[in-house]
PDB file of C-alpha atoms in Angstrom:
ATOM      1  CA  MET A   1      18.625  21.521 -23.324  1.00 42.00           C
ATOM      2  CA  ASP A   2      15.420  22.927 -22.141  1.00 47.00           C
ATOM      3  CA  VAL A   3      13.373  21.419 -25.874  1.00 61.00           C
ATOM      4  CA  VAL A   4      14.478  17.621 -24.608  1.00 82.00           C
ATOM      5  CA  GLU A   5      11.177  16.364 -23.035  1.00 85.00           C
ATOM      6  CA  VAL A   6      11.865  13.545 -20.072  1.00 93.00           C
ATOM      7  CA  ALA A   7       8.998  11.925 -18.624  1.00 93.00           C
ATOM      8  CA  GLU A   8       8.632  12.033 -14.767  1.00 95.00           C
ATOM      9  CA  SER A   9       7.923   8.295 -15.046  1.00 95.00           C
ATOM     10  CA  GLU A  10      11.232   7.670 -16.704  1.00 96.00           C
ATOM     11  CA  ILE A  11      12.900   9.707 -14.012  1.00 97.00           C
ATOM     12  CA  THR A  12      11.610   7.447 -11.164  1.00 98.00           C
ATOM     13  CA  GLN A  13      12.307   4.653 -13.097  1.00 98.00           C
ATOM     14  CA  LEU A  14      16.013   5.233 -13.766  1.00 98.00           C
ATOM     15  CA  GLU A  15      16.286   6.884  -9.969  1.00 98.00           C
ATOM     16  CA  GLN A  16      15.463   3.417  -8.322  1.00 98.00           C
ATOM     17  CA  THR A  17      17.813   1.555 -11.304  1.00 98.00           C
ATOM     18  CA  ALA A  18      20.419   3.583  -9.550  1.00 98.00           C
ATOM     19  CA  LYS A  19      19.378   3.491  -6.197  1.00 98.00           C
ATOM     20  CA  GLU A  20      19.814  -0.800  -6.652  1.00 98.00           C
ATOM     21  CA  LEU A  21      23.119  -0.656  -8.585  1.00 98.00           C
ATOM     22  CA  ARG A  22      24.792   1.145  -5.950  1.00 98.00           C
ATOM     23  CA  ARG A  23      23.484  -1.264  -3.359  1.00 98.00           C
ATOM     24  CA  LYS A  24      25.031  -4.037  -5.976  1.00 98.00           C
ATOM     25  CA  ILE A  25      28.140  -2.276  -6.161  1.00 98.00           C
ATOM     26  CA  LEU A  26      29.041  -1.792  -2.663  1.00 98.00           C
ATOM     27  CA  LYS A  27      28.285  -5.967  -2.441  1.00 98.00           C
ATOM     28  CA  LEU A  28      30.562  -6.383  -4.990  1.00 98.00           C
ATOM     29  CA  ILE A  29      33.066  -4.460  -3.636  1.00 98.00           C
ATOM     30  CA  HIS A  30      32.515  -5.254  -0.381  1.00 98.00           C
ATOM     31  CA  HIS A  31      32.403  -9.492  -1.754  1.00 98.00           C
ATOM     32  CA  ALA A  32      35.852  -8.969  -3.063  1.00 98.00           C
ATOM     33  CA  GLY A  33      37.828  -6.965  -0.477  1.00 98.00           C
ATOM     34  CA  SER A  34      39.076  -4.474  -2.979  1.00 97.00           C
ATOM     35  CA  GLY A  35      38.124  -2.038  -5.497  1.00 97.00           C
ATOM     36  CA  HIS A  36      36.434   1.653  -5.502  1.00 98.00           C
ATOM     37  CA  PRO A  37      33.754   2.235  -4.311  1.00 98.00           C
ATOM     38  CA  GLY A  38      34.100   6.502  -4.529  1.00 98.00           C
ATOM     39  CA  GLY A  39      33.873   7.010  -7.665  1.00 98.00           C
ATOM     40  CA  SER A  40      31.701   4.031  -8.961  1.00 98.00           C
ATOM     41  CA  LEU A  41      28.905   5.385  -6.740  1.00 98.00           C
ATOM     42  CA  SER A  42      29.748   9.438  -8.264  1.00 98.00           C
ATOM     43  CA  GLY A  43      29.487   7.898 -11.863  1.00 98.00           C
ATOM     44  CA  THR A  44      26.189   5.886 -11.248  1.00 98.00           C
ATOM     45  CA  ASP A  45      23.556   8.123 -12.156  1.00 98.00           C
ATOM     46  CA  ILE A  46      25.168   8.801 -15.593  1.00 98.00           C
ATOM     47  CA  MET A  47      26.027   5.452 -16.932  1.00 98.00           C
ATOM     48  CA  THR A  48      22.438   4.629 -15.623  1.00 98.00           C
ATOM     49  CA  ALA A  49      20.880   7.208 -18.113  1.00 98.00           C
ATOM     50  CA  LEU A  50      23.502   6.011 -20.612  1.00 98.00           C
ATOM     51  CA  PHE A  51      22.572   2.413 -20.432  1.00 98.00           C
ATOM     52  CA  PHE A  52      18.696   2.309 -19.423  1.00 98.00           C
ATOM     53  CA  GLY A  53      17.968   5.736 -20.815  1.00 98.00           C
ATOM     54  CA  GLY A  54      17.595   4.626 -24.331  1.00 97.00           C
ATOM     55  CA  VAL A  55      20.497   6.568 -25.194  1.00 98.00           C
ATOM     56  CA  LEU A  56      23.217   3.691 -25.772  1.00 98.00           C
ATOM     57  CA  LYS A  57      22.943   1.434 -28.764  1.00 98.00           C
ATOM     58  CA  TYR A  58      23.938  -1.550 -27.566  1.00 98.00           C
ATOM     59  CA  ASP A  59      23.060  -5.409 -28.112  1.00 97.00           C
ATOM     60  CA  PRO A  60      23.815  -7.977 -25.357  1.00 98.00           C
ATOM     61  CA  GLU A  61      22.902 -11.024 -27.498  1.00 96.00           C
ATOM     62  CA  ASN A  62      26.046  -9.718 -30.124  1.00 97.00           C
ATOM     63  CA  PRO A  63      28.280  -7.532 -28.358  1.00 96.00           C
ATOM     64  CA  LYS A  64      30.399  -7.090 -31.503  1.00 95.00           C
ATOM     65  CA  ASN A  65      27.399  -5.660 -33.623  1.00 96.00           C
ATOM     66  CA  SER A  66      29.206  -2.821 -35.914  1.00 95.00           C
ATOM     67  CA  SER A  67      26.722  -0.483 -35.636  1.00 95.00           C
ATOM     68  CA  ARG A  68      26.405  -0.473 -31.818  1.00 98.00           C
ATOM     69  CA  ASP A  69      27.277   2.737 -29.838  1.00 98.00           C
ATOM     70  CA  ARG A  70      30.690   2.379 -28.326  1.00 98.00           C
ATOM     71  CA  PHE A  71      31.351   3.446 -24.610  1.00 98.00           C
ATOM     72  CA  VAL A  72      35.028   3.622 -23.303  1.00 98.00           C
ATOM     73  CA  LEU A  73      35.668   3.915 -19.408  1.00 98.00           C
ATOM     74  CA  SER A  74      38.516   6.380 -19.542  1.00 98.00           C
ATOM     75  CA  LYS A  75      38.566   6.115 -15.298  1.00 98.00           C
ATOM     76  CA  GLY A  76      39.226   2.426 -15.491  1.00 97.00           C
ATOM     77  CA  HIS A  77      39.056   1.448 -11.927  1.00 97.00           C
ATOM     78  CA  ALA A  78      35.691   2.252 -11.587  1.00 98.00           C
ATOM     79  CA  THR A  79      34.927  -1.102 -12.464  1.00 98.00           C
ATOM     80  CA  GLY A  80      32.606  -2.283  -9.889  1.00 98.00           C
ATOM     81  CA  LEU A  81      30.070   0.077 -11.537  1.00 98.00           C
ATOM     82  CA  LEU A  82      30.889  -0.798 -15.371  1.00 98.00           C
ATOM     83  CA  TYR A  83      30.149  -4.594 -14.599  1.00 98.00           C
ATOM     84  CA  CYS A  84      27.139  -4.004 -12.475  1.00 98.00           C
ATOM     85  CA  VAL A  85      25.659  -2.157 -14.668  1.00 98.00           C
ATOM     86  CA  LEU A  86      27.082  -4.794 -17.444  1.00 98.00           C
ATOM     87  CA  ALA A  87      25.449  -7.330 -16.105  1.00 98.00           C
ATOM     88  CA  HIS A  88      22.433  -5.369 -15.224  1.00 98.00           C
ATOM     89  CA  ALA A  89      22.143  -4.995 -19.370  1.00 98.00           C
ATOM     90  CA  GLY A  90      22.337  -8.544 -19.717  1.00 98.00           C
ATOM     91  CA  TYR A  91      25.897  -8.911 -20.800  1.00 98.00           C
ATOM     92  CA  PHE A  92      26.309 -11.673 -18.394  1.00 98.00           C
ATOM     93  CA  PRO A  93      24.604 -13.555 -15.275  1.00 98.00           C
ATOM     94  CA  GLU A  94      24.368 -10.737 -11.998  1.00 97.00           C
ATOM     95  CA  GLU A  95      25.436 -14.159 -10.432  1.00 97.00           C
ATOM     96  CA  ASP A  96      29.012 -14.092 -11.805  1.00 98.00           C
ATOM     97  CA  LEU A  97      29.508 -10.852 -10.204  1.00 98.00           C
ATOM     98  CA  LYS A  98      30.767 -12.700  -7.333  1.00 97.00           C
ATOM     99  CA  ASP A  99      34.025 -13.753  -9.217  1.00 97.00           C
ATOM    100  CA  TYR A 100      35.160  -9.854  -9.417  1.00 98.00           C
ATOM    101  CA  ARG A 101      39.036  -9.198  -9.270  1.00 97.00           C
ATOM    102  CA  LYS A 102      39.420 -12.893  -9.005  1.00 96.00           C
ATOM    103  CA  ILE A 103      41.839 -14.594 -11.145  1.00 93.00           C
ATOM    104  CA  ASN A 104      40.807 -16.555 -13.806  1.00 89.00           C
ATOM    105  CA  SER A 105      36.927 -15.126 -13.307  1.00 94.00           C
ATOM    106  CA  LYS A 106      34.891 -16.531 -16.358  1.00 95.00           C
ATOM    107  CA  PHE A 107      33.909 -13.309 -17.705  1.00 97.00           C
ATOM    108  CA  ASN A 108      37.640 -11.869 -17.002  1.00 97.00           C
ATOM    109  CA  LEU A 109      36.069  -9.359 -14.023  1.00 98.00           C
ATOM    110  CA  SER A 110      39.304  -8.249 -13.728  1.00 97.00           C
ATOM    111  CA  GLY A 111      40.289  -5.070 -11.409  1.00 97.00           C
ATOM    112  CA  HIS A 112      40.639  -2.780 -14.688  1.00 97.00           C
ATOM    113  CA  PRO A 113      38.313  -3.192 -17.521  1.00 97.00           C
ATOM    114  CA  HIS A 114      39.484  -6.202 -20.014  1.00 94.00           C
ATOM    115  CA  PRO A 115      38.418  -6.860 -23.526  1.00 95.00           C
ATOM    116  CA  LYS A 116      37.446  -9.794 -23.389  1.00 95.00           C
ATOM    117  CA  THR A 117      34.493  -8.865 -21.020  1.00 97.00           C
ATOM    118  CA  PRO A 118      31.309  -8.882 -22.818  1.00 98.00           C
ATOM    119  CA  GLY A 119      30.672  -5.026 -23.726  1.00 98.00           C
ATOM    120  CA  VAL A 120      34.385  -3.675 -22.935  1.00 98.00           C
ATOM    121  CA  GLU A 121      35.682  -2.225 -25.974  1.00 98.00           C
ATOM    122  CA  ILE A 122      39.594  -2.125 -24.281  1.00 96.00           C
ATOM    123  CA  ALA A 123      41.794  -2.322 -21.783  1.00 96.00           C
ATOM    124  CA  THR A 124      41.783   1.340 -19.750  1.00 96.00           C
ATOM    125  CA  GLY A 125      43.428   2.219 -16.194  1.00 87.00           C
ATOM    126  CA  SER A 126      45.678   3.978 -17.249  1.00 93.00           C
ATOM    127  CA  LEU A 127      44.738   7.665 -16.496  1.00 95.00           C
ATOM    128  CA  GLY A 128      44.373   9.977 -19.661  1.00 96.00           C
ATOM    129  CA  GLN A 129      44.132   7.638 -22.081  1.00 97.00           C
ATOM    130  CA  GLY A 130      40.740   7.025 -22.620  1.00 98.00           C
ATOM    131  CA  LEU A 131      39.905  10.127 -24.478  1.00 98.00           C
ATOM    132  CA  SER A 132      42.339   9.482 -27.735  1.00 98.00           C
ATOM    133  CA  VAL A 133      41.079   6.004 -27.752  1.00 98.00           C
ATOM    134  CA  ALA A 134      37.627   7.459 -28.021  1.00 98.00           C
ATOM    135  CA  HIS A 135      38.383   9.726 -30.629  1.00 98.00           C
ATOM    136  CA  GLY A 136      40.334   6.858 -32.610  1.00 98.00           C
ATOM    137  CA  MET A 137      36.757   5.105 -32.392  1.00 98.00           C
ATOM    138  CA  ALA A 138      34.724   7.783 -33.447  1.00 98.00           C
ATOM    139  CA  LEU A 139      37.122   8.909 -36.433  1.00 98.00           C
ATOM    140  CA  GLY A 140      36.870   4.831 -37.173  1.00 98.00           C
ATOM    141  CA  ALA A 141      32.524   5.179 -37.360  1.00 98.00           C
ATOM    142  CA  ARG A 142      33.650   7.943 -40.517  1.00 96.00           C
ATOM    143  CA  LEU A 143      35.865   5.694 -42.167  1.00 96.00           C
ATOM    144  CA  ASP A 144      34.048   2.720 -42.013  1.00 96.00           C
ATOM    145  CA  LYS A 145      30.462   4.908 -43.126  1.00 97.00           C
ATOM    146  CA  LYS A 146      28.954   3.486 -40.032  1.00 97.00           C
ATOM    147  CA  ASP A 147      26.587   6.150 -37.634  1.00 96.00           C
ATOM    148  CA  TYR A 148      27.561   5.057 -34.353  1.00 98.00           C
ATOM    149  CA  LYS A 149      28.377   7.421 -31.457  1.00 98.00           C
ATOM    150  CA  VAL A 150      31.463   6.869 -28.796  1.00 98.00           C
ATOM    151  CA  TYR A 151      30.920   7.649 -24.942  1.00 99.00           C
ATOM    152  CA  VAL A 152      33.847   8.339 -22.880  1.00 98.00           C
ATOM    153  CA  LEU A 153      33.750   8.416 -19.137  1.00 98.00           C
ATOM    154  CA  LEU A 154      36.408  10.381 -17.793  1.00 98.00           C
ATOM    155  CA  GLY A 155      37.693  11.229 -14.114  1.00 98.00           C
ATOM    156  CA  ASP A 156      38.783  14.766 -13.117  1.00 97.00           C
ATOM    157  CA  GLY A 157      41.667  13.896 -12.140  1.00 95.00           C
ATOM    158  CA  GLU A 158      43.268  12.777 -15.151  1.00 96.00           C
ATOM    159  CA  LEU A 159      42.534  15.871 -16.557  1.00 97.00           C
ATOM    160  CA  GLN A 160      45.481  16.784 -15.597  1.00 96.00           C
ATOM    161  CA  GLU A 161      47.369  14.730 -18.217  1.00 96.00           C
ATOM    162  CA  GLY A 162      48.758  16.272 -21.179  1.00 97.00           C
ATOM    163  CA  GLN A 163      47.111  13.768 -23.554  1.00 97.00           C
ATOM    164  CA  ILE A 164      43.830  14.403 -22.900  1.00 98.00           C
ATOM    165  CA  TRP A 165      44.504  17.790 -24.260  1.00 98.00           C
ATOM    166  CA  GLU A 166      46.570  16.659 -27.350  1.00 98.00           C
ATOM    167  CA  ALA A 167      43.135  14.660 -28.072  1.00 98.00           C
ATOM    168  CA  ALA A 168      40.743  17.461 -27.256  1.00 98.00           C
ATOM    169  CA  MET A 169      42.899  19.156 -29.919  1.00 98.00           C
ATOM    170  CA  SER A 170      42.760  16.632 -32.308  1.00 98.00           C
ATOM    171  CA  ALA A 171      39.135  15.740 -32.192  1.00 98.00           C
ATOM    172  CA  VAL A 172      38.082  19.547 -32.881  1.00 98.00           C
ATOM    173  CA  LYS A 173      40.272  19.325 -35.898  1.00 98.00           C
ATOM    174  CA  PHE A 174      38.323  15.995 -37.479  1.00 98.00           C
ATOM    175  CA  LYS A 175      35.150  17.924 -36.009  1.00 98.00           C
ATOM    176  CA  THR A 176      34.547  14.681 -34.918  1.00 98.00           C
ATOM    177  CA  ASN A 177      30.754  15.507 -33.312  1.00 98.00           C
ATOM    178  CA  ASN A 178      29.908  11.760 -32.952  1.00 98.00           C
ATOM    179  CA  LEU A 179      32.371  11.907 -30.263  1.00 98.00           C
ATOM    180  CA  ILE A 180      30.767  12.504 -26.743  1.00 99.00           C
ATOM    181  CA  ALA A 181      32.841  13.241 -23.812  1.00 99.00           C
ATOM    182  CA  ILE A 182      31.562  12.882 -20.045  1.00 99.00           C
ATOM    183  CA  ILE A 183      33.322  14.502 -16.803  1.00 98.00           C
ATOM    184  CA  ASP A 184      32.372  12.907 -13.773  1.00 98.00           C
ATOM    185  CA  TYR A 185      33.713  15.751 -11.833  1.00 98.00           C
ATOM    186  CA  ASN A 186      33.678  14.293  -8.318  1.00 98.00           C
ATOM    187  CA  LYS A 187      36.376  16.994  -7.221  1.00 97.00           C
ATOM    188  CA  VAL A 188      38.120  14.069  -5.235  1.00 96.00           C
ATOM    189  CA  ALA A 189      41.050  12.034  -6.312  1.00 91.00           C
ATOM    190  CA  GLN A 190      43.267   9.595  -5.316  1.00 84.00           C
ATOM    191  CA  ASP A 191      44.540  10.909  -2.568  1.00 82.00           C
ATOM    192  CA  ASN A 192      43.600  14.217  -2.337  1.00 91.00           C
ATOM    193  CA  ILE A 193      40.623  17.169  -2.855  1.00 95.00           C
ATOM    194  CA  THR A 194      41.663  17.549  -6.949  1.00 95.00           C
ATOM    195  CA  LYS A 195      42.460  20.982  -6.757  1.00 95.00           C
ATOM    196  CA  ASP A 196      44.874  20.572  -4.532  1.00 95.00           C
ATOM    197  CA  LEU A 197      47.072  18.818  -6.732  1.00 93.00           C
ATOM    198  CA  LYS A 198      46.062  20.677  -9.782  1.00 94.00           C
ATOM    199  CA  ASP A 199      43.550  22.551 -10.184  1.00 96.00           C
ATOM    200  CA  ILE A 200      41.880  22.306 -13.367  1.00 96.00           C
ATOM    201  CA  GLU A 201      39.290  24.924 -12.916  1.00 97.00           C
ATOM    202  CA  PRO A 202      38.486  27.338 -14.943  1.00 97.00           C
ATOM    203  CA  LEU A 203      36.930  23.437 -16.855  1.00 97.00           C
ATOM    204  CA  GLU A 204      34.085  25.468 -19.041  1.00 98.00           C
ATOM    205  CA  ASP A 205      35.806  27.923 -20.195  1.00 98.00           C
ATOM    206  CA  LYS A 206      38.961  25.741 -20.928  1.00 98.00           C
ATOM    207  CA  TRP A 207      36.830  23.317 -23.056  1.00 98.00           C
ATOM    208  CA  ARG A 208      35.341  25.773 -24.741  1.00 98.00           C
ATOM    209  CA  ALA A 209      38.616  27.543 -25.939  1.00 98.00           C
ATOM    210  CA  PHE A 210      39.082  24.414 -27.563  1.00 98.00           C
ATOM    211  CA  ARG A 211      35.864  24.797 -29.089  1.00 98.00           C
ATOM    212  CA  TRP A 212      33.859  21.710 -27.774  1.00 98.00           C
ATOM    213  CA  ASP A 213      30.333  21.746 -27.783  1.00 98.00           C
ATOM    214  CA  THR A 214      30.261  22.461 -23.798  1.00 98.00           C
ATOM    215  CA  LEU A 215      27.626  21.695 -21.513  1.00 98.00           C
ATOM    216  CA  ARG A 216      27.791  21.558 -17.336  1.00 98.00           C
ATOM    217  CA  ILE A 217      24.958  19.494 -15.571  1.00 98.00           C
ATOM    218  CA  ASP A 218      24.127  18.173 -12.280  1.00 98.00           C
ATOM    219  CA  GLY A 219      25.639  14.506 -12.530  1.00 98.00           C
ATOM    220  CA  HIS A 220      23.462  13.406 -10.040  1.00 98.00           C
ATOM    221  CA  ASN A 221      19.951  15.151 -11.898  1.00 98.00           C
ATOM    222  CA  ILE A 222      18.991  11.802 -14.010  1.00 98.00           C
ATOM    223  CA  GLU A 223      16.787  14.446 -15.991  1.00 97.00           C
ATOM    224  CA  GLN A 224      19.733  16.991 -16.543  1.00 98.00           C
ATOM    225  CA  ILE A 225      21.438  13.805 -17.435  1.00 98.00           C
ATOM    226  CA  LEU A 226      18.692  12.336 -20.005  1.00 98.00           C
ATOM    227  CA  LYS A 227      18.156  15.803 -21.778  1.00 97.00           C
ATOM    228  CA  ALA A 228      22.161  16.711 -22.311  1.00 98.00           C
ATOM    229  CA  LEU A 229      23.118  13.239 -23.264  1.00 98.00           C
ATOM    230  CA  ARG A 230      19.681  13.543 -25.650  1.00 97.00           C
ATOM    231  CA  THR A 231      20.104  16.945 -27.079  1.00 97.00           C
ATOM    232  CA  PRO A 232      21.110  16.379 -30.558  1.00 97.00           C
ATOM    233  CA  ALA A 233      24.822  16.189 -32.084  1.00 97.00           C
ATOM    234  CA  HIS A 234      26.498  19.637 -33.100  1.00 98.00           C
ATOM    235  CA  PRO A 235      26.828  19.966 -36.991  1.00 97.00           C
ATOM    236  CA  ASP A 236      31.068  19.681 -36.373  1.00 97.00           C
ATOM    237  CA  LYS A 237      32.251  19.969 -32.542  1.00 98.00           C
ATOM    238  CA  PRO A 238      32.758  17.043 -30.041  1.00 98.00           C
ATOM    239  CA  ARG A 239      30.737  17.368 -27.246  1.00 98.00           C
ATOM    240  CA  LEU A 240      31.800  17.471 -23.549  1.00 98.00           C
ATOM    241  CA  ILE A 241      29.440  16.898 -20.687  1.00 99.00           C
ATOM    242  CA  ILE A 242      30.748  18.400 -17.274  1.00 98.00           C
ATOM    243  CA  ALA A 243      28.623  16.483 -14.484  1.00 98.00           C
ATOM    244  CA  ASP A 244      29.302  18.162 -11.183  1.00 98.00           C
ATOM    245  CA  THR A 245      29.210  14.781  -9.000  1.00 98.00           C
ATOM    246  CA  ILE A 246      29.845  14.077  -5.595  1.00 98.00           C
ATOM    247  CA  LYS A 247      32.266  10.910  -4.676  1.00 98.00           C
ATOM    248  CA  GLY A 248      30.504   8.190  -2.965  1.00 98.00           C
ATOM    249  CA  LYS A 249      27.275   9.644  -3.892  1.00 98.00           C
ATOM    250  CA  GLY A 250      24.139   8.148  -1.933  1.00 98.00           C
ATOM    251  CA  VAL A 251      26.280   6.937   1.207  1.00 98.00           C
ATOM    252  CA  SER A 252      26.610   9.576   4.053  1.00 98.00           C
ATOM    253  CA  PHE A 253      30.333   8.811   5.379  1.00 98.00           C
ATOM    254  CA  MET A 254      31.511   8.214   1.845  1.00 98.00           C
ATOM    255  CA  GLU A 255      30.693  11.465  -0.057  1.00 98.00           C
ATOM    256  CA  GLY A 256      33.354  13.498  -0.532  1.00 96.00           C
ATOM    257  CA  GLN A 257      35.935  11.284   1.325  1.00 94.00           C
ATOM    258  CA  THR A 258      39.447  10.640  -0.277  1.00 93.00           C
ATOM    259  CA  GLY A 259      39.456   7.664   1.769  1.00 94.00           C
ATOM    260  CA  TRP A 260      36.678   5.634   0.431  1.00 96.00           C
ATOM    261  CA  HIS A 261      38.824   6.400  -3.311  1.00 95.00           C
ATOM    262  CA  GLY A 262      39.956   2.561  -2.963  1.00 96.00           C
ATOM    263  CA  ILE A 263      38.770   1.002  -0.035  1.00 96.00           C
ATOM    264  CA  ALA A 264      36.494  -2.280   0.243  1.00 98.00           C
ATOM    265  CA  PRO A 265      33.659  -1.388   3.194  1.00 98.00           C
ATOM    266  CA  LYS A 266      33.928  -3.828   6.431  1.00 98.00           C
ATOM    267  CA  LYS A 267      30.806  -5.703   7.176  1.00 98.00           C
ATOM    268  CA  GLU A 268      29.788  -2.984   9.213  1.00 98.00           C
ATOM    269  CA  GLU A 269      30.038  -0.264   6.870  1.00 98.00           C
ATOM    270  CA  LEU A 270      28.622  -2.174   4.521  1.00 98.00           C
ATOM    271  CA  LYS A 271      25.432  -2.690   6.362  1.00 98.00           C
ATOM    272  CA  LYS A 272      25.275   0.947   7.369  1.00 98.00           C
ATOM    273  CA  ALA A 273      25.416   1.956   3.589  1.00 98.00           C
ATOM    274  CA  LEU A 274      23.064  -0.650   2.541  1.00 98.00           C
ATOM    275  CA  LYS A 275      20.124   0.936   5.191  1.00 98.00           C
ATOM    276  CA  GLU A 276      21.121   4.285   3.805  1.00 97.00           C
ATOM    277  CA  LEU A 277      20.436   3.161   0.131  1.00 97.00           C
ATOM    278  CA  GLU A 278      17.255   1.776   0.941  1.00 92.00           C
TER     279      GLU A 278
END
């Protein structure tokens, strides 16, 4: 990864974008009165680099452009993050974020991704299925003789699902090197620490044993994220990026806490959180 250069000015700009997105996420979830702040905040730097670091090819004016890269949010409960990113990218006006989790919202901004929402490829959130879907899309590119890539963001808790490992074996068998999976490894699941539910370590050893091209990075270090995302594809292996993150990143009283998996911040909590993110 050291051969990939990243400009300091670019890092600074993306760090500022990530901070702005974190503020929007918290306001969005507070306004809705429900949502998942912890896992949205942990994945913010990853999504910022992917969408705004010149990595993902997308076209908000033509969301179904056949040459676009595909993105799948396997950890589908983190729509607070996804919708703020899509609005910032220009898929729909940011003012429409006020309809988050409302019935019949104009852009279908439901609690889990809806395929009618601009920028959303498929409904997700039944954990463990996203990698299979992404692999299917990656194979579709080969059948259609397209050169797009497919990125999928996974949660660490869903790695406890057997379907993840079935998809991992399939992707290696078919040498699907246009598939890039990223694990938002925040180490906290819905109601417990991930390792206390079922320990998924040694994570690097497992994915390498499954013969994936495996990288491990600090998931809050924009430079490391960009270098990993920009590293040329392996000739015949899918890529797995383990991004070590902190649940609730950026807000001191949320960081690493299971209680902030699916709870909206109250008015005073929001005020305190936004102050920390100034």
